[in-house]
Short mmCIF file of C-alpha atoms in Angstrom, two decimals:
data_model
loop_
_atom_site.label_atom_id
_atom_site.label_comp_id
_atom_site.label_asym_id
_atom_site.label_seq_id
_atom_site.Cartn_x
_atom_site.Cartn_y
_atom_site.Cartn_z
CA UNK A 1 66.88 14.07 119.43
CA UNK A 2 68.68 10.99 120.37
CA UNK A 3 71.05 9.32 117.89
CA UNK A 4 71.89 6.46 120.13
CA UNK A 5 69.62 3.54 118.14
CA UNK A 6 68.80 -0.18 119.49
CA UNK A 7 71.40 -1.54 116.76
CA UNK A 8 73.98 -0.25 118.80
CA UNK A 9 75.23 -2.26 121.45
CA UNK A 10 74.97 -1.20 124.85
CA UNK A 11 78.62 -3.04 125.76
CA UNK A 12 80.01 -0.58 122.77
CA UNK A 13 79.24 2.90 124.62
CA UNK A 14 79.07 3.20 128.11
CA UNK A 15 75.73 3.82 129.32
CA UNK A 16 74.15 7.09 128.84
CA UNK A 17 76.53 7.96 126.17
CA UNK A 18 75.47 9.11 122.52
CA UNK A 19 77.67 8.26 119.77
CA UNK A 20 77.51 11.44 117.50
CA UNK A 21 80.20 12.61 114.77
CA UNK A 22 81.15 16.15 115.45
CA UNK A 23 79.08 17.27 111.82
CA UNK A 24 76.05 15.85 113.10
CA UNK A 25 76.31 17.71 116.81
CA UNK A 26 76.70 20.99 114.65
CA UNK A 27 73.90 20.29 112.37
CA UNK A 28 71.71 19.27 115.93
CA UNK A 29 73.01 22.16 117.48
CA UNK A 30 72.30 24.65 114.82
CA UNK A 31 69.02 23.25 114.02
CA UNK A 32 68.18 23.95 117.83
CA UNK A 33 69.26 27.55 117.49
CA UNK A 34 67.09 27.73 114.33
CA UNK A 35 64.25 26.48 116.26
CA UNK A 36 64.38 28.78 118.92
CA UNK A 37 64.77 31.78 116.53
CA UNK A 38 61.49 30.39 114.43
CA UNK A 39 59.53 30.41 117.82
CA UNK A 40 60.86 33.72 118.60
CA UNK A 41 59.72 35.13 115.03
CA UNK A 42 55.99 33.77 115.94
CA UNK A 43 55.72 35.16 119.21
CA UNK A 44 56.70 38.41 117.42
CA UNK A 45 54.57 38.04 114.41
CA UNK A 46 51.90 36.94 116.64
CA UNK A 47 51.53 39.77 118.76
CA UNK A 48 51.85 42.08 115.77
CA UNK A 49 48.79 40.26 114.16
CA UNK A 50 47.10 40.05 117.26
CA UNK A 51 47.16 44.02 117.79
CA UNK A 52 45.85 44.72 114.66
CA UNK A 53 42.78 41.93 114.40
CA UNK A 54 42.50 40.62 118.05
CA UNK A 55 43.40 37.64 119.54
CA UNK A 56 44.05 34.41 117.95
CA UNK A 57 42.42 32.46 120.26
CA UNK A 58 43.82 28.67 120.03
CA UNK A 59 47.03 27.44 119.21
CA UNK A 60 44.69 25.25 116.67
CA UNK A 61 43.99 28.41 114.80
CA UNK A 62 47.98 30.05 114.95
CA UNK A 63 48.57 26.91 113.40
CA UNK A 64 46.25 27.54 110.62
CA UNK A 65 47.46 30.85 110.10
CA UNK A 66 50.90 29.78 109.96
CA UNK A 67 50.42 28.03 107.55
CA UNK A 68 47.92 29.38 105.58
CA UNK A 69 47.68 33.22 106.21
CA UNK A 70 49.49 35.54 103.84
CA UNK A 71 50.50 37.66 107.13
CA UNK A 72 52.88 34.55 108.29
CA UNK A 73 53.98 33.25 104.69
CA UNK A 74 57.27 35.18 105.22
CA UNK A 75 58.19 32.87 108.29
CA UNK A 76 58.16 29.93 105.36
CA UNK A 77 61.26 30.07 104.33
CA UNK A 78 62.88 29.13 108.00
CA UNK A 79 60.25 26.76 108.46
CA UNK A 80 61.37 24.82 105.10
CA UNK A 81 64.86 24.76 106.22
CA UNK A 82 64.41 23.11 109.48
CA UNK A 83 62.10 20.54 107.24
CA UNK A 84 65.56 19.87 105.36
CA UNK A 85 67.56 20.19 108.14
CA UNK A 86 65.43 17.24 109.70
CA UNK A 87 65.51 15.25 106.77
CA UNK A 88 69.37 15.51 106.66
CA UNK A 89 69.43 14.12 110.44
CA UNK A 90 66.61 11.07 109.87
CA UNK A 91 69.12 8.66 109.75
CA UNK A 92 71.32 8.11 112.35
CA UNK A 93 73.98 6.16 110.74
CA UNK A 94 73.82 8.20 108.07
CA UNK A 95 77.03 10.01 107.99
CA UNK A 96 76.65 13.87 107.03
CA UNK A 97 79.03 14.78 104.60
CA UNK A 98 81.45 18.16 104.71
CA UNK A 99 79.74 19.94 101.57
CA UNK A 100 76.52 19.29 102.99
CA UNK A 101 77.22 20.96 106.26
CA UNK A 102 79.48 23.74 104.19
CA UNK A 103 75.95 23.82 101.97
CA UNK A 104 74.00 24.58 104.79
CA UNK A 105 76.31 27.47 106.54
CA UNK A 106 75.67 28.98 103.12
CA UNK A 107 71.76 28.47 103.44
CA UNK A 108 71.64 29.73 106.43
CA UNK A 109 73.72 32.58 106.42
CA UNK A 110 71.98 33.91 103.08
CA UNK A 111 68.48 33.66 104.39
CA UNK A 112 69.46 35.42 108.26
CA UNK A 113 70.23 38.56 106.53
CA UNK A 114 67.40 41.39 107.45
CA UNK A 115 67.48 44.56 105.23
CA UNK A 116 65.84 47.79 105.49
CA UNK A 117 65.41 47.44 101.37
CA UNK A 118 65.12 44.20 101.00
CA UNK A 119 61.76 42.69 99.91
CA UNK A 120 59.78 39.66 101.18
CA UNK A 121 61.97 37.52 104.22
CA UNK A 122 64.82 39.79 104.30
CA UNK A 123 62.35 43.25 104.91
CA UNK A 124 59.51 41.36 107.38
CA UNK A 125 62.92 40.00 109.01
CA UNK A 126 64.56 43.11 109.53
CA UNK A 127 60.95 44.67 110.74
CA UNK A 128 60.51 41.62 113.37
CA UNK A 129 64.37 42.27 114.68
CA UNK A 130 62.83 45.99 115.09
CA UNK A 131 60.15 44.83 117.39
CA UNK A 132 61.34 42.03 119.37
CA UNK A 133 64.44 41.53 121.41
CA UNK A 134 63.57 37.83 121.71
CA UNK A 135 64.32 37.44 118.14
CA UNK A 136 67.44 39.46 118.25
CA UNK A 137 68.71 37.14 120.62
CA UNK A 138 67.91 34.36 118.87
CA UNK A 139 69.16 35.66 116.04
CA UNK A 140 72.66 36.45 117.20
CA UNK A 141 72.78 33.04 118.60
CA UNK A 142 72.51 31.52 115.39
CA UNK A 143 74.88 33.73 113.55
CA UNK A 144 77.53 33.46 116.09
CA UNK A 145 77.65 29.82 114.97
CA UNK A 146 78.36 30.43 111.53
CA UNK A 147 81.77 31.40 110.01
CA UNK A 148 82.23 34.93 108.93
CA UNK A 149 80.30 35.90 105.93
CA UNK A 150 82.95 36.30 102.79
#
């Protein structure tokens, strides 16, 4: 995602450079991280579905059962976060604020939180970091960027 925009002048920056305010390379980076750990979950997810009704067949019809499919509705919650997290970074010379970057460490570090009694996200999350390493990773790579939970 490129926050280098046309209004800038090019004689401002030197070529190739993006101005970004060290907030908005967190929220960028984070989001990434978040991204990679939502793919991870669907591979998982997938394959779980997969073994127990057969292939999915197009990427057409994962979509449709990502979305629509009560098997997948647990993923929505990290789904609706990067749809914030996106609208938070739309505009570029929009400067994100300290509590909204504190807001979303929260966010984030209350929804990654798998339990072994928990119900809904926090149980299908804990029972997808059971199954695939992928998602572990990804997982740890997100949390490492986080502050320590009080």
């Amino acid at each position: 995602m490129a926050c280098y925009t046309s209004r800038m002048s090019s004689r401002a920056r030197p070529r190739g450079v993006i101005p970004i305010d060290p907030k908005r390379r967190f929220v960028v980076t984070i989001r990434e991280s978040l991204v990679g750990l939502h793919g991870a979950l669907i591979v998982a997810e997938q394959a779980t579905y997969e073994a127990v009704n057969g292939p999915v067949g197009s990427v057409e019809t994962l979509l449709d059962l990502l979305q629509y499919n009560p098997w997948f509705t647990w993923l929505h919650p990290i789904s609706d976060l990067l749809v914030r997290i996106d609208h938070l970074l739309e505009d570029d010379a929009f400067e994100i604020a300290e509590e909204n970057v504190d807001h979303l460490m929260r966010e984030i570090q209350d929804l990654l939180r798998p339990s072994v009694e928990g119900d809904g996200f926090e149980r299908a999350y804990y029972e997808a970091l059971q199954r695939a390493p992928d998602a572990v990773l990804a997982h740890f790579r997100v949390r490492q960027m986080l502050p320590e939970a009080a």
